């Protein structure tokens, strides 16, 4: 554990820590392009130069391990001049096309030029023209070679993380270019990450390009609902330019650092899987079947009708198919309402998917639901599988089916069975966010909020409970599922009065053994494992991590 | 080039670490350039990613990714040669061969290149043709030089 001095402040760091990381712990930022904590050290951008006492020359912070008694200066005249010179080289062939560049606002050439550059241009020569401008090199990524600073982060990502080796730096000297091998594509399941780690506008996201300027984006921490891994993400939402981006409120998802779950990365499936949030098929109003068709209704009417139908039948005649896309809090309320409250015994939550989830040995899991583990821990299913419930329904044993979210009619379930179960059941209540075939068969439709529109928590497959937060308000009249359940319980005169998700989570932690000891404070922004045992030391929530560039 | 022949080159370096450059050099020696199918084969056989093979192949000037002509002409444009009229020599070469520096004639006879110094400044302007140095070049000496090269080529063909 060497102790060193950086800019007059002493710090003790673990063995083999480099100077950039050591400085970071003191809140000192050493500018850099090629260094990334999730990748090997390349040391080619020369931006992270620091002055080290007794060393003859400046040294690069990324490749210099801390040693005992080292004295480092990050802000001397010599260092400042070196940064300025490096920037001048990096920008010598740069097109300076910031007004039309999608990276503008989160570009480290811009940021460092303003902080460390500010020189007068001395370029008299013509700039070298590179061969690829705004070319798509894969399904998700666009390449602009002339903006590239050749840091090689993306190349190392494809070599070290995905091991797919699509990208390379070809040529030599000022004609060096980042590219794929002729005829090949940057097409792997994690390709979107190269856009995140690109410090400049060379690699941009085809999905996000020109939708909205980044300075109009708001940021909210959340968890990806795409599979049971629960990668930590940030939701970047269009906060104050609703007319930009064709009404897309959620503009993009970015991975958020969590050493226990996804490190710095997320998969493309999750990254681009948020489109349903602002899709045209969102259900924006409660609906009641009047005659042959579903008609818009108010929440009051709809909940009264639901309560009336629920009251009219025996609890043994109610089947509930919950949804592992619901949060822990909501699943707990499903149990409280239907099982503890009404005494219903037929509650399931998992519905087989039509196609294989295609898990891999990195982040992607086969289970495409973020909260299957949570549903299990909370005590669902109570009795039977979804198949058994539908069997019973098709035999006419149920008078009422309450379906959350699932599109049973395009699932991996036996389709004739689903058909006959829906047909044989008197009342079908559907509670979900997006319209599909199953919704058309419902008698009462309760529109719910998506993951981006509500708060709560998910439990990933390893048992890590992680919080999600509301980034945008629910669309139209939709409500978070916990609020719908809360209102329904009140319509059933169960005396519920939940004030918020934290209130529900507190009760959940008291009543479900696996969650005991957990609270929103304990979960923090990195989550905590089930079966958490508080230690004597005070729990110190970790600092929020900004993940745009690390 | 047949893939068996390339396999022979690769086998020659079997088990050696960092054999990539040696294999590419031999391949360049046989084919005069590095054909794309051969690069793919090298990548597979040496278990080196294609992007890395391409990085190496495009980095070194000794490797060419385009087919090269039977005769290789390098016009030196270093400082000494430059001030003594090398640009006019290059211009004349380009005019007579009908190609730009870096290109190859359609009949695959000549490849013309410019270099930045061959280390024979005292002889400048220098042209290196098929490894032979011609010093004190002028535009007027271009035509005889090309003719000599052309003849040697025909002789070679007659010999074989």
XYZ file of C-alpha atoms in Angstrom:
710
model
C 0.000 0.000 0.000
C 2.191 2.874 -1.194
C 1.591 6.372 0.129
C 2.243 9.183 -2.284
C 1.678 12.910 -2.561
C -0.354 14.371 -5.388
C -0.517 18.158 -5.656
C 0.419 18.422 -1.987
C -2.214 15.952 -0.741
C -1.190 12.600 0.698
C -3.020 9.449 -0.336
C -2.526 5.726 0.302
C -3.624 3.436 -2.504
C -3.513 -0.323 -3.162
C -0.435 -1.791 -4.845
C -0.268 -1.323 -8.648
C -2.761 1.557 -8.688
C -1.832 4.014 -11.407
C -1.491 7.747 -10.925
C -4.776 8.599 -12.699
C -6.773 6.370 -10.328
C -4.885 7.609 -7.278
C -5.585 11.202 -8.261
C -9.247 10.336 -8.817
C -9.570 9.273 -5.170
C -8.457 12.795 -4.215
C -10.938 14.360 -6.614
C -8.161 15.441 -8.969
C -8.980 14.762 -12.597
C -6.061 14.031 -14.900
C -7.281 14.483 -18.478
C -6.983 11.407 -20.685
C -8.358 9.831 -23.850
C -6.989 6.325 -24.323
C -7.068 5.212 -20.690
C -10.225 3.450 -19.531
C -10.419 1.617 -16.202
C -12.260 -1.296 -17.815
C -9.634 -1.894 -20.499
C -5.908 -2.565 -20.722
C -3.554 0.405 -20.701
C -2.402 1.579 -24.128
C -0.637 4.824 -23.270
C -0.900 6.277 -26.742
C -2.828 9.532 -26.358
C -0.174 11.229 -24.162
C -2.815 13.472 -22.615
C -2.364 12.288 -19.017
C 1.174 13.637 -18.583
C 2.151 14.478 -15.010
C 5.318 15.768 -13.437
C 6.981 13.408 -10.965
C 9.618 14.693 -8.593
C 13.124 13.428 -9.453
C 11.956 12.011 -12.797
C 13.807 13.533 -15.730
C 10.782 13.884 -17.976
C 7.017 14.080 -17.709
C 5.378 10.665 -17.354
C 1.980 9.373 -18.439
C -0.325 8.927 -15.465
C -2.082 5.848 -16.838
C 1.036 3.690 -17.116
C 2.882 4.943 -14.043
C 2.198 2.806 -10.976
C 2.177 4.583 -7.642
C 5.247 3.949 -5.514
C 6.089 4.774 -1.919
C 7.023 8.400 -1.412
C 6.248 9.462 -4.979
C 5.547 13.170 -5.357
C 3.286 13.984 -8.286
C 2.242 17.341 -9.696
C -0.666 17.474 -12.085
C -0.917 21.178 -12.671
C 2.535 22.699 -13.198
C 3.356 24.971 -16.125
C 5.267 22.129 -17.779
C 2.253 19.802 -17.527
C -0.149 22.438 -18.780
C 2.065 23.132 -21.790
C 2.326 19.390 -22.547
C -1.475 19.052 -22.553
C -1.802 22.040 -24.825
C 0.746 20.570 -27.242
C -0.901 17.146 -27.257
C -4.274 18.733 -27.976
C -2.772 20.708 -30.823
C -1.540 17.456 -32.382
C -4.842 15.659 -31.816
C -6.770 18.514 -33.376
C -4.416 19.145 -36.289
C -6.461 16.993 -38.677
C -9.771 17.327 -36.876
C -12.543 18.837 -39.039
C -13.907 21.114 -36.241
C -17.435 20.240 -37.291
C -18.930 20.540 -33.798
C -22.128 22.290 -35.002
C -23.130 19.159 -36.930
C -21.513 16.611 -34.621
C -23.743 14.497 -32.436
C -21.059 14.236 -29.754
C -21.027 17.990 -29.152
C -21.705 18.655 -25.489
C -20.175 15.395 -24.290
C -17.004 15.488 -26.417
C -13.699 15.296 -24.598
C -11.956 17.227 -27.346
C -14.310 20.121 -26.657
C -14.091 19.804 -22.901
C -10.315 19.485 -22.714
C -9.777 22.193 -25.320
C -11.727 24.598 -23.133
C -9.912 23.448 -19.985
C -6.407 22.854 -21.227
C -6.102 23.974 -24.848
C -7.171 27.488 -25.797
C -4.242 27.948 -28.180
C -4.222 29.871 -31.443
C -4.298 27.509 -34.400
C -1.038 27.377 -36.305
C -2.218 24.935 -38.974
C -1.289 26.359 -42.378
C -1.245 23.011 -44.175
C -4.211 21.269 -45.678
C -5.829 18.724 -43.423
C -5.468 15.059 -44.298
C -8.739 13.690 -45.617
C -9.767 10.311 -44.216
C -11.737 7.819 -46.251
C -14.893 7.226 -44.189
C -17.264 10.011 -43.193
C -20.600 9.249 -41.524
C -20.510 5.613 -42.577
C -22.371 2.919 -40.730
C -20.006 0.120 -39.766
C -22.610 -2.051 -38.095
C -26.269 -2.209 -37.117
C -25.855 0.301 -34.292
C -22.673 2.278 -34.872
C -21.668 5.062 -37.228
C -18.054 5.950 -37.976
C -16.499 9.342 -38.774
C -12.795 8.743 -39.221
C -11.787 12.377 -39.361
C -13.034 12.972 -35.803
C -11.088 10.014 -34.412
C -8.135 10.614 -32.087
C -6.938 7.003 -32.528
C -7.038 6.279 -28.807
C -7.935 2.671 -29.593
C -10.441 2.212 -26.742
C -12.966 0.687 -29.138
C -10.343 -1.632 -30.617
C -9.379 -2.827 -27.147
C -13.039 -3.246 -26.212
C -13.585 -5.596 -29.169
C -10.313 -7.410 -28.424
C -10.616 -7.740 -24.662
C -14.272 -7.619 -23.673
C -16.233 -9.154 -26.552
C -13.169 -10.879 -28.085
C -14.709 -10.413 -31.501
C -11.820 -8.339 -32.925
C -13.852 -6.441 -35.521
C -12.091 -3.107 -35.222
C -8.512 -2.182 -36.004
C -6.349 0.826 -36.702
C -5.024 0.605 -40.238
C -2.336 2.528 -42.088
C 0.405 4.616 -40.559
C 1.259 8.126 -39.454
C -1.244 10.831 -40.234
C -3.084 8.462 -42.573
C -3.921 6.075 -39.776
C -7.602 5.212 -39.740
C -9.934 3.331 -37.460
C -11.988 0.830 -39.427
C -13.360 -2.668 -39.757
C -11.714 -5.181 -42.087
C -13.096 -4.555 -45.586
C -16.455 -6.258 -45.911
C -16.804 -6.976 -42.195
C -19.287 -5.365 -39.802
C -19.105 -4.284 -36.194
C -21.887 -6.639 -35.287
C -21.676 -8.162 -31.841
C -24.150 -8.205 -28.970
C -22.332 -5.438 -27.106
C -21.417 -3.118 -29.993
C -23.180 -0.077 -28.508
C -20.526 0.184 -25.790
C -17.914 1.443 -28.245
C -20.030 4.581 -28.608
C -19.984 5.134 -24.838
C -16.237 4.751 -24.547
C -15.404 6.783 -27.656
C -14.236 10.070 -26.118
C -14.990 12.008 -29.318
C -17.539 11.991 -32.133
C -15.866 9.271 -34.198
C -18.286 6.543 -33.153
C -21.872 7.662 -32.751
C -25.059 5.787 -32.014
C -27.262 5.300 -35.079
C -30.321 5.063 -32.859
C -29.599 8.335 -31.045
C -27.950 10.401 -33.810
C -29.628 13.756 -34.370
C -32.601 12.941 -32.131
C -31.818 15.565 -29.524
C -28.819 17.591 -28.383
C -27.261 16.065 -25.298
C -27.546 19.234 -23.229
C -31.332 18.946 -23.376
C -31.186 15.529 -21.718
C -32.051 14.794 -18.143
C -30.441 11.831 -16.404
C -32.022 9.340 -14.031
C -30.413 6.231 -12.515
C -32.237 2.980 -13.134
C -31.841 -0.722 -13.852
C -32.237 -2.356 -17.255
C -35.455 -4.417 -17.398
C -34.215 -6.424 -20.404
C -33.074 -9.556 -18.580
C -32.486 -11.006 -15.129
C -28.912 -9.594 -14.925
C -30.224 -6.151 -13.991
C -27.440 -4.072 -15.516
C -27.224 -0.654 -13.902
C -28.205 2.067 -16.335
C -28.907 5.720 -16.700
C -32.059 6.777 -18.492
C -31.320 9.839 -20.603
C -34.631 11.518 -21.223
C -35.567 14.500 -23.322
C -36.395 16.988 -20.637
C -37.256 20.233 -22.297
C -37.348 19.790 -26.051
C -40.444 17.604 -26.518
C -40.673 18.620 -30.182
C -37.244 17.093 -30.871
C -36.829 13.394 -31.510
C -40.360 12.714 -32.786
C -41.944 12.637 -29.346
C -39.445 10.159 -27.930
C -39.191 11.056 -24.274
C -36.616 8.415 -23.411
C -33.749 9.286 -25.718
C -31.245 6.574 -24.856
C -30.003 4.220 -22.175
C -26.397 4.250 -20.989
C -24.661 1.747 -18.719
C -23.873 2.872 -15.185
C -20.881 1.458 -13.328
C -21.551 -1.315 -10.863
C -18.611 -3.549 -10.033
C -20.910 -6.350 -8.830
C -23.144 -6.532 -11.879
C -22.166 -5.091 -15.227
C -18.935 -3.148 -14.608
C -19.009 -0.446 -17.315
C -21.044 -2.274 -19.935
C -24.495 -3.282 -21.143
C -25.731 -5.324 -24.096
C -27.351 -3.953 -27.251
C -30.581 -5.836 -26.596
C -31.055 -3.928 -23.353
C -29.684 -0.668 -24.679
C -32.129 -0.466 -27.572
C -34.973 -2.373 -25.912
C -36.617 0.693 -24.340
C -38.710 1.672 -27.381
C -41.922 0.328 -25.894
C -41.900 3.234 -23.394
C -42.910 5.776 -26.043
C -44.374 3.372 -28.588
C -47.660 4.050 -30.377
C -49.246 0.970 -28.785
C -49.115 2.382 -25.254
C -52.412 2.152 -23.443
C -53.132 5.665 -22.227
C -56.582 5.350 -20.739
C -58.495 2.821 -18.616
C -60.988 0.902 -20.725
C -64.195 -1.031 -20.124
C -65.907 -3.454 -22.481
C -69.300 -2.087 -23.394
C -71.013 -4.481 -25.729
C -68.534 -5.713 -28.308
C -65.907 -3.063 -27.924
C -63.535 -1.670 -25.370
C -64.341 1.932 -24.570
C -62.364 4.543 -22.694
C -63.457 5.088 -19.139
C -62.307 6.909 -16.025
C -60.201 5.328 -13.318
C -63.143 5.630 -10.921
C -65.494 3.709 -13.208
C -62.941 1.093 -14.099
C -61.796 0.380 -10.561
C -65.384 0.293 -9.320
C -66.228 -2.215 -12.042
C -63.163 -4.323 -11.190
C -63.987 -4.312 -7.498
C -67.583 -5.233 -8.204
C -66.618 -8.202 -10.349
C -63.971 -9.363 -7.884
C -66.434 -9.183 -5.026
C -69.051 -11.053 -7.007
C -66.965 -14.209 -7.336
C -65.550 -16.709 -4.903
C -61.770 -16.210 -4.377
C -61.191 -19.776 -5.553
C -62.659 -18.693 -8.876
C -60.003 -16.027 -9.423
C -56.820 -16.714 -11.366
C -53.949 -14.212 -11.262
C -51.027 -14.168 -13.702
C -48.554 -11.660 -12.261
C -45.556 -10.393 -14.181
C -41.835 -10.537 -13.374
C -41.537 -7.097 -15.019
C -43.269 -5.743 -11.915
C -41.105 -4.361 -9.126
C -40.623 -6.097 -5.772
C -42.993 -3.579 -4.215
C -45.707 -4.271 -6.786
C -45.352 -8.042 -6.556
C -45.617 -7.729 -2.810
C -48.884 -5.802 -3.237
C -50.146 -8.451 -5.673
C -49.583 -11.004 -2.920
C -51.087 -8.751 -0.259
C -54.189 -8.057 -2.345
C -54.995 -11.363 -3.975
C -53.500 -13.922 -1.605
C -53.521 -12.334 1.864
C -56.492 -10.036 1.221
C -58.893 -12.056 -0.902
C -57.623 -15.530 -0.125
C -57.040 -16.390 -3.743
C -54.849 -19.469 -4.220
C -54.170 -19.360 -7.928
C -51.360 -16.918 -8.556
C -48.536 -17.499 -11.030
C -46.125 -15.124 -12.693
C -43.942 -16.777 -15.285
C -44.990 -17.283 -18.865
C -42.647 -19.150 -21.201
C -41.349 -17.083 -24.076
C -41.725 -18.178 -27.677
C -38.062 -17.937 -28.497
C -34.974 -18.824 -26.524
C -33.546 -15.893 -24.585
C -30.045 -16.711 -25.793
C -27.982 -16.112 -22.678
C -24.204 -15.838 -22.906
C -21.299 -16.099 -20.487
C -20.923 -12.349 -20.038
C -23.995 -10.237 -19.210
C -26.986 -11.536 -21.151
C -29.170 -14.081 -19.369
C -31.830 -16.277 -20.958
C -34.568 -15.038 -18.628
C -35.822 -11.791 -20.166
C -37.482 -10.558 -16.983
C -35.734 -8.357 -14.427
C -37.523 -9.618 -11.362
C -38.151 -13.370 -11.590
C -36.020 -13.909 -8.488
C -37.932 -11.206 -6.623
C -41.295 -12.755 -7.527
C -40.099 -16.112 -6.221
C -38.742 -14.664 -2.974
C -41.949 -12.755 -2.293
C -43.853 -16.014 -2.450
C -45.316 -16.162 -5.932
C -46.420 -18.469 -7.461
C -48.736 -19.569 -4.744
C -50.022 -22.762 -6.194
C -49.719 -23.519 -9.822
C -47.881 -22.637 -12.960
C -49.465 -20.393 -15.576
C -50.193 -23.499 -17.660
C -52.155 -25.079 -14.779
C -54.110 -21.873 -14.208
C -55.046 -21.743 -17.883
C -55.997 -25.438 -17.832
C -58.333 -24.751 -14.935
C -59.691 -21.647 -16.665
C -60.408 -23.558 -19.868
C -62.362 -26.105 -17.820
C -64.499 -23.175 -16.665
C -63.250 -23.253 -13.064
C -62.470 -19.522 -13.038
C -64.879 -16.652 -13.278
C -62.177 -14.004 -13.321
C -58.633 -13.797 -14.659
C -56.344 -10.911 -13.723
C -53.469 -10.765 -16.201
C -50.503 -8.449 -15.694
C -48.577 -7.338 -18.804
C -48.160 -10.709 -20.509
C -49.222 -11.196 -24.081
C -50.397 -14.764 -23.615
C -51.446 -14.981 -27.244
C -47.913 -14.562 -28.551
C -46.111 -16.430 -25.798
C -44.632 -19.897 -25.787
C -47.786 -21.293 -24.134
C -50.035 -23.751 -25.930
C -52.098 -21.319 -28.003
C -55.385 -23.297 -28.238
C -55.232 -23.596 -24.446
C -54.870 -19.812 -24.049
C -57.722 -19.258 -26.491
C -60.076 -21.578 -24.687
C -59.074 -20.225 -21.257
C -59.779 -16.627 -22.323
C -63.035 -17.661 -23.959
C -64.234 -19.689 -20.963
C -63.540 -16.961 -18.401
C -66.331 -14.503 -17.711
C -64.192 -11.512 -16.771
C -60.645 -10.868 -17.954
C -58.889 -7.928 -16.317
C -55.710 -6.807 -18.034
C -53.207 -4.546 -16.326
C -50.235 -3.491 -18.433
C -48.502 -0.770 -20.384
C -48.656 -1.754 -24.042
C -51.479 -2.990 -26.232
C -51.340 -6.420 -27.865
C -53.560 -9.347 -28.843
C -54.352 -10.356 -25.275
C -55.542 -6.833 -24.419
C -58.195 -7.076 -27.131
C -59.686 -10.015 -25.253
C -59.926 -8.209 -21.925
C -63.102 -6.825 -20.373
C -61.356 -4.308 -18.151
C -58.051 -2.677 -19.064
C -55.930 -0.894 -16.463
C -53.077 1.103 -18.066
C -49.846 0.887 -16.109
C -46.531 2.724 -16.183
C -43.324 1.328 -17.669
C -40.032 0.909 -15.797
C -38.962 4.408 -16.853
C -42.083 5.936 -15.367
C -42.046 4.497 -11.890
C -39.878 3.868 -8.862
C -39.248 0.660 -7.030
C -36.731 -2.155 -7.038
C -35.833 -5.317 -8.953
C -34.074 -8.422 -7.641
C -31.641 -9.820 -10.161
C -30.921 -13.521 -10.651
C -28.068 -13.387 -8.159
C -30.367 -11.918 -5.517
C -29.103 -8.344 -5.747
C -31.913 -5.893 -5.005
C -31.465 -2.697 -6.998
C -33.537 0.458 -7.218
C -35.185 2.024 -10.253
C -36.347 5.618 -10.380
C -38.982 7.527 -12.310
C -37.407 9.396 -15.217
C -40.541 10.585 -17.013
C -44.162 10.740 -15.814
C -46.508 7.919 -16.878
C -47.978 8.462 -20.331
C -51.596 9.625 -20.506
C -53.707 8.286 -17.645
C -51.398 5.368 -16.935
C -50.386 4.802 -13.309
C -47.598 2.792 -11.705
C -48.847 -0.714 -10.927
C -48.436 -0.194 -7.186
C -50.796 2.772 -7.333
C -53.343 0.810 -9.337
C -53.206 -2.023 -6.789
C -53.423 0.474 -3.945
C -56.527 2.075 -5.465
C -58.073 -1.279 -6.231
C -57.595 -2.410 -2.629
C -59.275 0.774 -1.500
C -62.157 0.125 -3.890
C -62.387 -3.291 -2.233
C -62.379 -1.522 1.141
C -59.262 -3.255 2.399
C -58.088 -0.125 4.171
C -54.827 0.272 2.292
C -53.004 3.566 2.353
C -49.560 3.202 0.859
C -47.870 6.579 0.466
C -45.080 5.529 -1.839
C -42.784 2.729 -2.837
C -40.444 3.274 0.101
C -43.403 2.738 2.421
C -44.213 -0.545 0.650
C -40.573 -1.660 0.648
C -40.328 -1.059 4.376
C -43.291 -3.340 4.961
C -41.923 -5.878 2.480
C -38.609 -6.006 4.341
C -40.479 -6.580 7.596
C -42.696 -9.356 6.227
C -40.530 -11.277 3.768
C -37.555 -12.935 5.430
C -35.231 -12.748 2.406
C -35.574 -8.973 2.304
C -35.072 -8.392 6.005
C -32.555 -5.731 6.892
C -32.900 -4.047 3.513
C -34.122 -0.510 3.049
C -33.824 2.077 0.294
C -30.958 3.619 2.212
C -29.113 0.294 2.372
C -29.710 -0.377 -1.328
C -28.097 2.924 -2.283
C -27.229 3.195 -5.944
C -25.347 -0.100 -6.235
C -27.952 -2.413 -4.723
C -27.514 -5.013 -1.989
C -27.843 -8.802 -1.822
C -30.812 -10.591 -0.279
C -30.060 -11.883 3.187
C -28.173 -8.707 4.000
C -26.673 -8.565 7.476
C -26.038 -5.073 8.741
C -22.539 -4.711 10.148
C -21.561 -2.610 13.132
C -19.992 -0.045 10.846
C -22.340 2.635 9.656
C -23.456 1.998 6.114
C -21.899 4.574 3.868
C -23.787 4.908 0.599
C -21.327 4.903 -2.284
C -20.830 8.018 -4.323
C -22.978 8.218 -7.435
C -20.879 7.272 -10.430
C -21.082 9.296 -13.585
C -20.615 6.966 -16.478
C -20.563 9.065 -19.611
C -16.789 8.721 -19.691
C -14.575 7.385 -16.981
C -1.224 -18.196 -55.313
C -2.531 -21.561 -54.275
C -3.555 -22.065 -50.699
C -1.249 -25.128 -50.442
C 1.732 -22.949 -51.298
C 0.725 -20.445 -48.593
C 0.207 -23.305 -46.171
C 3.809 -24.281 -46.918
C 5.001 -20.816 -45.874
C 2.888 -20.926 -42.735
C 4.121 -24.425 -41.831
C 7.676 -23.211 -42.207
C 7.113 -20.938 -39.210
C 4.943 -23.431 -37.348
C 4.916 -22.891 -33.611
C 6.948 -19.700 -33.739
C 5.556 -16.849 -31.724
C 5.035 -13.655 -33.691
C 5.365 -15.368 -37.046
C 2.887 -12.979 -38.666
C 5.348 -10.506 -40.166
C 7.641 -13.260 -41.455
C 4.724 -15.032 -43.130
C 3.521 -11.797 -44.709
C 7.057 -11.011 -45.940
C 7.341 -14.410 -47.629
C 3.871 -14.025 -49.078
C 4.749 -10.589 -50.416
C 7.932 -12.101 -51.890
C 5.994 -14.763 -53.778
C 2.944 -12.762 -54.902
C 4.394 -9.253 -55.024
C 1.398 -8.225 -52.962
C -0.895 -9.554 -50.232
C -4.114 -10.925 -51.723
C -7.177 -10.694 -49.483
C -8.008 -14.430 -49.499
C -4.414 -15.111 -48.428
C -4.773 -12.657 -45.507
C -7.876 -14.537 -44.386
C -6.002 -17.831 -44.595
C -3.071 -16.411 -42.606
C -5.497 -15.105 -39.988
C -7.127 -18.520 -39.612
C -3.897 -20.489 -39.592
C -2.020 -18.265 -37.124
C -5.085 -17.546 -34.970
C -4.472 -13.822 -35.324
C -7.632 -11.707 -35.762
C -8.171 -10.458 -39.288
C -8.222 -6.857 -38.086
C -4.751 -7.312 -36.603
C -3.380 -8.936 -39.768
C -4.739 -5.988 -41.697
C -3.245 -3.506 -39.227
C 0.212 -4.992 -39.760
C -0.220 -5.350 -43.523
C -1.306 -1.739 -43.895
C 1.329 -0.337 -41.526
C 4.518 -1.416 -43.290
C 5.481 0.076 -46.622
C 7.108 -3.214 -47.568
C 3.671 -4.746 -47.881
C 1.289 -3.915 -50.658
C -2.405 -4.670 -50.635
C -2.742 -3.965 -54.334
C -1.145 -6.177 -57.031
C 2.219 -4.769 -58.085
C 3.796 -4.792 -61.537
C 6.714 -6.924 -62.650
C 9.003 -3.897 -62.475
C 9.164 -1.700 -59.430
C 10.339 1.886 -59.848
C 10.982 4.179 -56.891
C 11.636 7.852 -57.471
C 13.371 9.513 -54.555
C 11.820 12.816 -53.512
C 14.116 13.439 -50.561
C 15.416 16.942 -49.966
C 18.642 16.540 -51.966
C 16.952 14.860 -54.910
C 14.087 17.324 -54.726
C 16.290 20.397 -55.144
C 18.113 18.751 -58.008
C 14.972 18.162 -60.035
C 13.410 14.890 -58.859
C 9.827 16.192 -59.246
C 10.471 16.638 -62.997
C 11.782 13.055 -63.186
C 8.692 11.758 -61.442
C 6.433 13.828 -63.667
C 8.084 12.383 -66.766
C 7.767 8.844 -65.390
C 4.077 9.424 -64.725
C 3.611 10.856 -68.224
C 5.360 8.013 -70.013
C 3.749 5.231 -67.984
C 0.385 6.945 -67.891
C -0.106 6.357 -64.138
C 0.239 8.307 -60.895
C 2.833 7.547 -58.251
C 1.555 4.635 -56.164
C -0.214 2.983 -59.090
C 0.485 0.096 -61.448
C 0.151 0.089 -65.244
C -2.770 -1.804 -66.664
C -0.534 -4.410 -68.308
C 0.955 -5.081 -64.845
C 4.400 -4.237 -66.165
C 5.375 -1.264 -63.970
C 4.603 -0.033 -60.486
C 5.645 3.538 -59.811
C 6.273 4.841 -56.309
C 7.859 7.825 -54.691
C 9.971 7.569 -51.545
C 11.309 10.200 -49.218
C 15.003 9.229 -49.193
C 17.013 6.215 -50.243
C 20.202 7.372 -48.532
C 22.147 8.035 -51.719
C 21.833 11.802 -51.729
C 25.216 12.332 -53.409
C 23.843 10.612 -56.518
C 20.598 12.612 -56.604
C 18.179 12.654 -58.205
C 18.026 8.908 -57.645
C 15.688 6.345 -59.147
C 15.705 2.795 -57.829
C 14.429 0.424 -60.488
C 14.127 -3.266 -59.591
C 16.766 -2.762 -56.900
C 19.269 -1.054 -59.227
C 20.262 2.554 -58.463
C 20.348 5.109 -61.280
C 21.971 8.383 -60.201
C 21.942 11.894 -61.664
C 18.597 11.194 -63.287
C 17.002 13.677 -65.625
C 13.712 13.655 -67.404
C 15.580 12.791 -70.587
C 17.054 9.616 -69.056
C 13.595 8.271 -68.158
C 12.764 6.825 -71.546
C 16.044 4.814 -71.948
C 15.658 3.489 -68.362
C 12.135 2.274 -69.012
C 13.297 0.719 -72.258
C 16.104 -1.187 -70.516
C 13.674 -2.474 -67.934
C 11.201 -3.474 -70.619
C 13.901 -5.334 -72.574
C 15.205 -7.170 -69.553
C 11.670 -8.265 -68.953
C 11.361 -9.581 -72.534
C 14.730 -11.337 -72.226
C 13.538 -12.991 -69.071
C 10.429 -14.108 -70.812
C 12.454 -15.481 -73.770
C 14.736 -17.328 -71.367
C 11.920 -19.102 -69.695
